[in-house]
Tab-separated table of C-alpha atoms in Angstrom:
chain	number	residue	atom	x	y	z
D	684	MET	CA	2.024	18.304	22.141
D	685	SER	CA	5.495	19.826	21.885
D	686	TYR	CA	8.426	18.540	19.867
D	687	VAL	CA	10.470	17.971	23.046
D	688	SER	CA	7.759	15.922	24.783
D	689	GLU	CA	7.237	13.742	21.699
D	690	VAL	CA	10.967	13.058	21.451
D	691	ALA	CA	10.968	12.057	25.132
D	692	ASP	CA	7.967	9.763	24.529
D	693	LEU	CA	9.743	8.154	21.585
D	694	GLN	CA	12.843	7.514	23.683
D	695	ILE	CA	10.736	5.738	26.313
D	696	SER	CA	9.066	3.691	23.578
D	697	LYS	CA	12.414	2.723	22.051
D	698	TYR	CA	13.954	1.751	25.396
D	699	THR	CA	10.870	-0.337	26.214
D	700	ASN	CA	11.185	-2.239	22.942
D	701	ILE	CA	14.881	-2.943	23.487
D	702	GLY	CA	14.072	-4.150	27.008
D	703	SER	CA	11.278	-6.341	25.637
D	704	LEU	CA	13.753	-7.939	23.238
D	705	ALA	CA	15.998	-8.756	26.188
D	706	ILE	CA	13.013	-10.352	27.978
D	707	LEU	CA	12.232	-12.386	24.849
D	708	VAL	CA	15.809	-13.691	24.700
D	709	PHE	CA	15.783	-14.474	28.427
D	710	ASP	CA	12.492	-16.365	28.102
D	711	TYR	CA	13.947	-18.381	25.231
D	712	CYS	CA	17.008	-19.298	27.272
D	713	ILE	CA	15.072	-20.520	30.315
D	714	THR	CA	12.563	-22.526	28.231
D	715	PHE	CA	14.951	-23.957	25.643
D	716	GLN	CA	15.519	-27.155	27.637
D	717	ASP	CA	11.761	-27.821	27.811
D	718	GLU	CA	11.469	-27.155	24.092
D	719	VAL	CA	14.155	-29.719	23.321
D	720	ARG	CA	12.525	-32.249	25.642
D	721	TRP	CA	8.923	-31.928	24.490
D	722	THR	CA	9.170	-30.730	20.882
D	723	TRP	CA	12.337	-31.722	19.083
D	724	SER	CA	11.666	-35.465	19.242
D	725	ARG	CA	8.169	-35.128	17.788
D	726	PRO	CA	7.463	-35.608	14.063
D	727	TRP	CA	6.805	-32.551	11.964
D	728	GLY	CA	3.142	-31.719	11.593
D	729	LEU	CA	0.782	-28.757	11.659
D	730	ILE	CA	1.103	-28.197	15.401
D	731	ARG	CA	4.895	-28.268	15.366
D	732	VAL	CA	5.040	-25.945	12.361
D	733	VAL	CA	2.727	-23.435	14.072
D	734	PHE	CA	4.735	-23.703	17.281
D	735	THR	CA	8.034	-23.164	15.452
D	736	ILE	CA	6.692	-20.080	13.685
D	737	SER	CA	5.343	-18.612	16.925
D	738	ARG	CA	8.587	-19.474	18.711
D	739	TYR	CA	11.207	-18.181	16.283
D	740	LEU	CA	9.602	-15.658	13.925
D	741	PRO	CA	9.201	-13.059	16.720
D	742	PHE	CA	12.995	-12.848	16.917
D	743	VAL	CA	13.052	-11.613	13.315
D	744	GLY	CA	10.283	-9.096	13.923
D	745	SER	CA	11.845	-7.978	17.194
D	746	GLY	CA	15.195	-7.558	15.453
D	747	LEU	CA	13.615	-5.297	12.838
D	748	THR	CA	11.873	-3.321	15.579
D	749	ALA	CA	15.164	-2.970	17.474
D	750	TYR	CA	16.835	-1.762	14.283
D	751	ALA	CA	14.093	0.830	13.804
D	752	ALA	CA	14.437	1.914	17.443
D	753	LEU	CA	18.222	2.240	17.314
D	754	ARG	CA	18.422	3.724	13.830
D	755	VAL	CA	20.064	7.152	13.715
D	756	GLY	CA	20.525	7.493	9.948
D	757	GLY	CA	20.477	5.722	6.632
D	758	PRO	CA	17.474	4.235	4.828
D	759	CYS	CA	14.123	3.745	6.502
D	760	PRO	CA	13.552	0.335	8.132
D	761	PRO	CA	11.470	-2.131	6.084
D	762	SER	CA	8.188	-1.310	7.806
D	763	LEU	CA	6.068	-3.474	5.480
D	764	ALA	CA	8.207	-6.548	6.115
D	765	GLU	CA	8.181	-5.800	9.838
D	766	ASN	CA	4.379	-5.538	9.880
D	767	ILE	CA	3.983	-8.795	7.946
D	768	ILE	CA	6.315	-10.632	10.325
D	769	HIS	CA	4.527	-9.253	13.380
D	770	ILE	CA	1.161	-10.286	11.940
D	771	LEU	CA	2.394	-13.809	11.162
D	772	SER	CA	3.846	-14.110	14.673
D	773	ILE	CA	0.573	-13.064	16.275
D	774	VAL	CA	-1.457	-15.351	13.977
D	775	ALA	CA	0.779	-18.308	14.879
D	776	ALA	CA	0.463	-17.572	18.596
D	777	GLU	CA	-3.317	-17.255	18.330
D	778	GLY	CA	-3.316	-20.457	16.267
D	779	LEU	CA	-1.780	-22.326	19.174
D	780	LEU	CA	-4.584	-21.046	21.397
D	781	VAL	CA	-7.128	-22.340	18.879
D	782	ILE	CA	-5.460	-25.769	18.744
D	783	ARG	CA	-5.324	-26.014	22.525
D	784	THR	CA	-8.968	-24.967	22.895
D	785	TRP	CA	-9.970	-27.528	20.276
D	786	ALA	CA	-8.078	-30.203	22.235
D	787	PHE	CA	-9.884	-29.171	25.442
D	788	TRP	CA	-13.171	-29.753	23.628
D	789	GLN	CA	-12.165	-33.323	22.732
D	790	LYS	CA	-11.387	-32.269	19.152
D	791	SER	CA	-15.002	-31.487	18.395
D	792	LYS	CA	-15.524	-30.819	14.682
D	793	LYS	CA	-18.235	-28.250	15.411
D	794	VAL	CA	-15.966	-26.310	17.752
D	795	LEU	CA	-13.122	-26.496	15.249
D	796	ILE	CA	-15.295	-25.141	12.431
D	797	VAL	CA	-16.551	-22.278	14.590
D	798	LEU	CA	-13.032	-21.437	15.765
D	799	LEU	CA	-11.627	-21.523	12.241
D	800	ILE	CA	-14.370	-19.268	10.892
D	801	TYR	CA	-13.998	-16.831	13.774
D	802	SER	CA	-10.196	-16.923	13.540
D	803	THR	CA	-10.330	-16.170	9.818
D	804	ALA	CA	-12.713	-13.269	10.390
D	805	THR	CA	-10.437	-11.972	13.161
D	806	VAL	CA	-7.336	-12.108	10.977
D	807	ILE	CA	-9.101	-10.418	8.041
D	808	GLY	CA	-10.463	-7.665	10.276
D	809	ALA	CA	-7.124	-7.085	12.007
D	810	VAL	CA	-5.178	-6.996	8.740
D	811	ALA	CA	-7.738	-4.640	7.186
D	812	MET	CA	-7.308	-2.220	10.077
D	813	ASN	CA	-3.521	-2.564	9.924
D	814	VAL	CA	-3.161	-1.856	6.195
D	815	LEU	CA	-5.191	1.342	6.276
D	816	PRO	CA	-2.692	3.681	7.984
D	817	ASN	CA	-3.806	6.619	5.863
D	818	HIS	CA	-7.449	6.160	6.827
D	819	GLN	CA	-7.493	7.084	10.493
D	820	LEU	CA	-10.571	5.587	12.120
D	821	ILE	CA	-9.517	7.106	15.442
D	822	SER	CA	-8.657	10.795	15.685
D	823	THR	CA	-4.963	11.328	16.232
D	824	ASP	CA	-2.444	13.990	17.075
D	825	VAL	CA	-0.137	15.145	14.302
D	826	SER	CA	3.430	13.986	14.811
D	827	MET	CA	5.969	16.747	15.345
D	828	ILE	CA	8.877	14.555	14.201
D	829	PRO	CA	9.999	15.421	10.648
D	830	GLY	CA	10.746	12.775	8.043
D	831	PRO	CA	9.092	9.536	6.913
D	832	CYS	CA	10.869	7.177	9.324
D	833	GLY	CA	9.359	8.012	12.699
D	834	PHE	CA	9.093	5.235	15.301
D	835	GLU	CA	5.328	5.552	15.489
D	836	SER	CA	2.239	3.626	14.377
D	837	SER	CA	-1.243	4.429	13.151
D	838	ARG	CA	-3.967	4.885	15.746
D	839	ASN	CA	-5.775	2.104	13.885
D	840	SER	CA	-3.589	-0.284	15.894
D	841	ALA	CA	-5.982	0.243	18.795
D	842	LEU	CA	-8.764	-1.276	16.689
D	843	VAL	CA	-6.502	-4.170	15.675
D	844	TYR	CA	-5.788	-4.967	19.315
D	845	THR	CA	-9.479	-4.613	20.174
D	846	ILE	CA	-10.316	-7.295	17.609
D	847	LEU	CA	-7.573	-9.537	19.035
D	848	ALA	CA	-8.764	-8.937	22.603
D	849	LEU	CA	-12.301	-10.016	21.688
D	850	PHE	CA	-10.935	-13.182	20.078
D	851	GLU	CA	-8.831	-13.971	23.148
D	852	CYS	CA	-11.832	-13.411	25.427
D	853	VAL	CA	-13.804	-15.958	23.393
D	854	ILE	CA	-10.972	-18.495	23.744
D	855	LEU	CA	-10.835	-17.815	27.486
D	856	ALA	CA	-14.614	-18.220	27.821
D	857	LEU	CA	-14.581	-21.535	25.948
D	858	THR	CA	-11.784	-22.876	28.151
D	859	ALA	CA	-13.443	-21.715	31.380
D	860	TYR	CA	-16.827	-23.139	30.352
D	861	LYS	CA	-15.299	-26.509	29.474
D	862	TRP	CA	-13.416	-26.694	32.774
D	863	PHE	CA	-16.367	-25.773	34.973
D	864	ARG	CA	-18.855	-27.917	33.067
D	865	ASP	CA	-16.833	-31.122	32.799
D	866	TYR	CA	-14.369	-31.125	35.666
D	867	ARG	CA	-15.133	-28.632	38.387
D	868	ASP	CA	-17.618	-30.826	40.272
D	869	SER	CA	-16.638	-34.238	38.942
D	870	GLU	CA	-14.777	-37.092	40.599
D	871	ILE	CA	-11.974	-36.921	38.029
D	872	GLN	CA	-10.898	-33.523	39.267
D	873	SER	CA	-7.185	-33.740	39.895
D	874	SER	CA	-4.112	-31.602	40.243
D	875	ILE	CA	-3.263	-32.300	36.597
D	876	VAL	CA	-6.630	-31.017	35.383
D	877	THR	CA	-6.369	-27.977	37.636
D	878	THR	CA	-2.845	-27.248	36.434
D	879	VAL	CA	-3.698	-27.627	32.742
D	880	TYR	CA	-6.907	-25.613	32.757
D	881	GLY	CA	-5.884	-23.149	35.447
D	882	GLY	CA	-2.529	-22.528	33.816
D	883	SER	CA	-4.145	-22.039	30.420
D	884	MET	CA	-6.647	-19.550	31.798
D	885	LEU	CA	-3.960	-17.612	33.663
D	886	TYR	CA	-1.854	-17.495	30.490
D	887	MET	CA	-4.778	-16.174	28.451
D	888	LEU	CA	-5.633	-13.607	31.114
D	889	CYS	CA	-2.066	-12.299	30.866
D	890	ILE	CA	-2.321	-12.137	27.070
D	891	ILE	CA	-5.645	-10.302	27.294
D	892	ALA	CA	-4.180	-7.844	29.812
D	893	ILE	CA	-1.301	-7.053	27.436
D	894	THR	CA	-3.646	-6.686	24.464
D	895	VAL	CA	-6.023	-4.393	26.349
D	896	THR	CA	-3.055	-2.325	27.516
D	897	ASN	CA	-2.092	-1.842	23.879
D	898	VAL	CA	-5.653	-0.742	23.077
D	899	VAL	CA	-5.457	1.937	25.761
D	900	VAL	CA	-1.932	3.049	24.830
D	901	ASP	CA	-2.605	3.279	21.090
D	902	ALA	CA	-5.986	4.980	21.481
D	903	ALA	CA	-5.403	7.412	24.343
D	904	PHE	CA	-1.686	7.960	24.935
D	905	PRO	CA	0.409	10.544	23.041
D	906	VAL	CA	1.409	9.472	19.539
D	907	GLY	CA	5.009	8.913	20.620
D	908	PHE	CA	3.905	5.861	22.631
D	909	THR	CA	2.086	4.022	19.812
D	910	ASN	CA	4.947	1.518	19.409
D	911	LEU	CA	5.539	1.141	23.150
D	912	PHE	CA	4.885	-2.616	23.366
D	913	ASP	CA	5.476	-3.550	19.736
D	914	THR	CA	8.179	-6.129	20.526
D	915	TYR	CA	6.412	-7.486	23.596
D	916	VAL	CA	3.167	-8.223	21.767
D	917	SER	CA	4.720	-10.093	18.834
D	918	GLY	CA	6.952	-12.095	21.192
């Protein structure tokens, strides 16, 4: 890898993150009316707190990522704070998936316990991989960019996204199984059921596709691309 090619890769990564921030803002604008209608009038509880974190915290993380991408001098961006915010944003988003899956299963206590245990194990495993940047579990190229403030991540991120992808596949499998077992061949099949379950499965398939893309990018692409979808994932 040459210095020039890595700089070009970093520029693509930075532009992608700035574009992802614009998409995040656009998505917020077109869904704000629905948020006001369905959320603001509800009392505060666990679900609303988790939703609010997953809805608004990504703007903070994306802002820090944009600052790191646009930075041309001065002190290094607060990478630890940025990582913590990204992790919290992802945990909140995955938490909403857990709550929705639990609701699909008629709030079964057994399902909830299994999901909570698996979610906790997923978070611990992902954080463990994320906080070991100096212990490369995947072989990596050496960055040609001098200085401590490069816009790049550890190759361990590929393992973090692999753990998340497995978790999301489990959530998808539970939703699909519940739909096909209880509703697919029953008389209560309706457009509402199809919309709720079908929409949920399509949404999770999109999330899994993004997560798997990050696995491939972080594991196999040049090191300059390791932050390519940083903003998009946390948002």
